[in-house]
Short mmCIF file of C-alpha atoms in Angstrom, two decimals:
data_model
loop_
_atom_site.label_atom_id
_atom_site.label_comp_id
_atom_site.label_asym_id
_atom_site.label_seq_id
_atom_site.Cartn_x
_atom_site.Cartn_y
_atom_site.Cartn_z
CA MET A 1 2.74 19.09 4.61
CA SER A 2 0.78 19.02 1.34
CA TRP A 3 -0.13 21.28 -1.55
CA ILE A 4 -3.67 21.91 -0.28
CA ASN A 5 -4.86 23.38 2.98
CA THR A 6 -5.56 21.04 5.87
CA THR A 7 -7.19 21.54 9.26
CA ALA A 8 -5.16 20.83 12.38
CA PRO A 9 -6.74 18.74 15.15
CA GLU A 10 -6.86 21.72 17.53
CA SER A 11 -8.96 23.65 14.98
CA ALA A 12 -11.28 20.81 14.03
CA LYS A 13 -15.02 20.98 14.61
CA GLY A 14 -18.03 18.76 14.01
CA THR A 15 -17.49 15.68 11.87
CA LEU A 16 -13.79 16.35 11.47
CA LYS A 17 -13.27 16.68 15.22
CA GLY A 18 -15.04 13.35 15.70
CA ALA A 19 -12.91 11.75 12.99
CA TYR A 20 -9.67 12.94 14.59
CA GLU A 21 -10.84 11.77 18.02
CA ARG A 22 -11.69 8.32 16.66
CA ILE A 23 -8.26 8.00 15.02
CA LEU A 24 -6.40 9.07 18.15
CA ASN A 25 -8.58 6.96 20.47
CA GLU A 26 -7.85 3.88 18.35
CA GLY A 27 -4.14 4.49 18.83
CA THR A 28 -3.65 5.14 15.12
CA ARG A 29 -1.00 7.64 14.07
CA LEU A 30 -2.60 10.79 12.66
CA SER A 31 -0.48 10.68 9.53
CA ASN A 32 -0.34 13.39 6.90
CA VAL A 33 -2.09 11.18 4.35
CA LEU A 34 -5.08 11.17 6.70
CA LYS A 35 -4.81 14.89 7.48
CA VAL A 36 -4.93 15.70 3.76
CA HIS A 37 -8.57 14.46 3.84
CA SER A 38 -9.48 17.00 6.53
CA LEU A 39 -11.60 19.18 4.22
CA PHE A 40 -13.70 16.06 3.46
CA PRO A 41 -13.88 14.18 6.80
CA GLU A 42 -16.46 11.68 5.55
CA ALA A 43 -13.94 10.53 2.93
CA MET A 44 -11.25 10.37 5.62
CA LEU A 45 -13.37 7.98 7.69
CA SER A 46 -14.36 5.86 4.69
CA ASN A 47 -10.71 5.61 3.63
CA LEU A 48 -9.69 4.61 7.15
CA ASP A 49 -12.47 2.00 7.34
CA LEU A 50 -11.39 0.47 4.03
CA TYR A 51 -7.74 0.47 5.11
CA GLU A 52 -8.53 -1.33 8.35
CA ILE A 53 -10.73 -3.93 6.66
CA LEU A 54 -8.15 -4.71 3.98
CA MET A 55 -5.02 -4.66 6.14
CA TYR A 56 -6.46 -6.41 9.21
CA GLY A 57 -9.42 -8.41 7.91
CA CYS A 58 -7.94 -10.77 5.32
CA ASN A 59 -8.51 -14.53 5.56
CA GLU A 60 -5.66 -15.73 3.35
CA LEU A 61 -3.03 -13.01 3.59
CA SER A 62 -0.81 -12.48 6.62
CA ARG A 63 -0.04 -9.02 7.93
CA ALA A 64 3.42 -9.35 6.39
CA ASP A 65 1.81 -10.22 3.03
CA CYS A 66 -0.36 -7.11 3.23
CA GLU A 67 2.56 -4.83 4.07
CA SER A 68 4.70 -6.41 1.32
CA LEU A 69 1.96 -5.60 -1.18
CA ALA A 70 1.83 -2.03 0.09
CA VAL A 71 5.60 -1.64 -0.29
CA VAL A 72 5.81 -3.13 -3.79
CA VAL A 73 2.87 -1.16 -5.18
CA SER A 74 4.17 2.07 -3.63
CA ALA A 75 7.70 1.49 -4.91
CA ALA A 76 6.37 0.76 -8.39
CA ASN A 77 4.51 4.07 -8.27
CA ASN A 78 7.60 5.90 -6.96
CA CYS A 79 5.74 6.95 -3.81
CA PRO A 80 8.46 7.32 -1.14
CA TYR A 81 5.98 8.43 1.54
CA CYS A 82 4.06 5.14 1.39
CA VAL A 83 7.20 3.03 0.92
CA SER A 84 8.67 4.48 4.12
CA HIS A 85 5.46 4.06 6.12
CA HIS A 86 4.79 0.49 5.05
CA GLY A 87 8.43 -0.51 4.96
CA SER A 88 8.52 0.51 8.61
CA ALA A 89 5.39 -1.54 9.29
CA LEU A 90 6.80 -4.55 7.43
CA SER A 91 9.93 -4.45 9.58
CA CYS A 92 7.70 -5.21 12.58
CA TYR A 93 6.91 -8.60 11.04
CA GLU A 94 10.35 -9.32 9.54
CA SER A 95 12.97 -8.92 12.25
CA ASP A 96 16.01 -9.04 9.94
CA ASN A 97 14.52 -6.79 7.23
CA SER A 98 15.47 -9.40 4.61
CA VAL A 99 12.05 -9.27 2.98
CA LEU A 100 12.09 -5.49 2.65
CA LYS A 101 15.58 -5.57 1.15
CA LYS A 102 14.48 -8.21 -1.34
CA LEU A 103 11.43 -6.18 -2.33
CA LEU A 104 13.41 -3.02 -3.02
CA ALA A 105 16.61 -4.47 -4.51
CA ASP A 106 15.67 -4.55 -8.18
CA PHE A 107 12.51 -6.48 -7.22
CA GLU A 108 14.30 -9.82 -6.96
CA PHE A 109 11.01 -11.68 -6.51
CA LEU A 110 10.42 -11.36 -10.28
CA ASP A 111 12.79 -14.27 -10.85
CA THR A 112 11.26 -16.66 -8.31
CA HIS A 113 8.00 -18.60 -8.13
CA ASP A 114 7.18 -19.10 -4.46
CA ARG A 115 3.84 -18.08 -2.97
CA GLU A 116 4.95 -14.58 -1.94
CA SER A 117 6.56 -13.91 -5.31
CA LEU A 118 3.39 -14.88 -7.18
CA ILE A 119 1.37 -12.44 -5.06
CA LEU A 120 3.81 -9.60 -5.70
CA LYS A 121 4.20 -10.28 -9.44
CA TYR A 122 0.44 -10.05 -9.84
CA ALA A 123 0.38 -6.79 -7.86
CA LEU A 124 3.23 -5.34 -9.91
CA LYS A 125 1.56 -6.22 -13.21
CA LEU A 126 -1.79 -4.82 -12.07
CA THR A 127 -0.01 -1.61 -11.03
CA LEU A 128 2.18 -1.05 -14.10
CA ALA A 129 0.19 -2.70 -16.88
CA PRO A 130 -3.41 -3.24 -15.71
CA ASN A 131 -4.71 -3.76 -19.24
CA GLN A 132 -2.34 -6.72 -19.63
CA VAL A 133 -3.67 -8.68 -16.65
CA ASN A 134 -5.48 -11.78 -17.90
CA LYS A 135 -7.22 -14.94 -16.73
CA GLN A 136 -3.93 -16.84 -16.67
CA ASP A 137 -2.65 -14.48 -13.99
CA ILE A 138 -5.58 -15.55 -11.82
CA GLU A 139 -4.97 -19.22 -12.57
CA THR A 140 -1.34 -18.75 -11.54
CA LEU A 141 -2.48 -17.47 -8.13
CA ARG A 142 -4.70 -20.54 -7.79
CA THR A 143 -1.61 -22.73 -8.18
CA ALA A 144 -0.41 -21.17 -4.91
CA ASP A 145 -3.59 -22.49 -3.24
CA PHE A 146 -5.39 -19.17 -3.10
CA THR A 147 -9.17 -19.40 -3.20
CA ASP A 148 -11.16 -16.77 -5.05
CA ARG A 149 -11.53 -14.93 -1.72
CA GLY A 150 -7.75 -14.80 -1.36
CA ILE A 151 -7.31 -13.59 -4.93
CA LEU A 152 -9.86 -10.86 -4.26
CA GLU A 153 -7.90 -9.81 -1.16
CA ILE A 154 -4.71 -9.48 -3.23
CA ASN A 155 -6.54 -7.50 -5.91
CA LEU A 156 -8.24 -5.13 -3.46
CA ILE A 157 -5.07 -4.33 -1.49
CA THR A 158 -3.20 -3.69 -4.74
CA ALA A 159 -5.97 -1.41 -6.00
CA TYR A 160 -6.21 0.38 -2.65
CA PHE A 161 -2.53 1.29 -2.55
CA ASN A 162 -2.60 2.46 -6.15
CA MET A 163 -5.37 4.84 -5.06
CA LEU A 164 -3.52 5.89 -1.90
CA ASN A 165 -0.29 6.50 -3.82
CA ARG A 166 -2.17 8.81 -6.17
CA ILE A 167 -3.72 10.72 -3.29
CA THR A 168 -0.26 11.11 -1.76
CA LEU A 169 1.60 12.03 -4.95
CA GLY A 170 -1.22 14.09 -6.45
CA LEU A 171 -1.53 16.32 -3.37
CA GLY A 172 2.16 16.53 -2.46
CA VAL A 173 1.85 14.76 0.89
CA GLU A 174 5.18 14.66 2.74
CA SER A 175 6.29 13.15 6.03
CA SER A 176 6.34 15.13 9.25
CA PRO A 177 9.36 14.70 11.53
CA ASP A 178 7.39 12.22 13.69
CA GLU A 179 6.57 9.97 10.72
CA PRO A 180 8.81 7.36 9.03
CA GLN A 181 11.18 9.22 6.72
CA PRO A 182 11.61 8.27 3.05
CA LYS A 183 15.02 6.86 2.21
CA SER A 184 16.82 8.32 -0.76
CA SER A 185 17.12 5.75 -3.43
CA SER A 186 14.64 3.23 -4.50
CA LYS A 187 15.22 1.55 -7.81
CA SER A 188 11.51 1.61 -8.56
CA SER A 189 12.05 4.01 -11.47
CA THR A 190 13.33 1.05 -13.49
CA LEU A 191 9.99 -0.72 -13.23
CA ALA A 192 8.40 1.06 -16.15
CA SER A 193 10.43 -1.02 -18.60
CA PRO A 194 8.19 -3.07 -20.93
CA GLU A 195 9.96 -6.36 -20.25
CA LEU A 196 8.53 -6.42 -16.74
CA HIS A 197 5.02 -6.42 -18.12
CA LYS A 198 5.18 -9.64 -20.04
CA SER A 199 4.49 -12.28 -17.40
#
């Protein structure tokens, strides 16, 4: 389910076979965004390692924070595959789905100033207008009691999902029937408007 050839697990040999076995033995879903790396299994494993470190190894961000960042960055990049995957993951931490609805309903967090909103506004600015990020944006995160380690975590997760969105969109990765399915209609296309870049 992509625009380039991939190797199925049953046909894998050598390093790729070992990579697939590791993924399945860890109980991780063998998603299409991983399969699209199959011609370069070393990159697949490095990508997976980085994902696990960033999404499960943060000191100052909760799992819900990490998934919220993934959803907002992916929606800003109009990447329905990643929005559906990480929206599904976020729902595991937010039983009433209120956070996900807030993130995708015209990005309501832009008008608020709580801790979560400050994280997401920084991520949105770094995604849509990276050359406009400045020292004041970092100082604003410090007002929410983030240390420099926490700010680095926010930055790295934002950067990672910008990369992953471009892998997904640039290679035409689509969901298989056993993966979370993209929902029709995200309002993320409105995010390119210049007024959202000013903060």
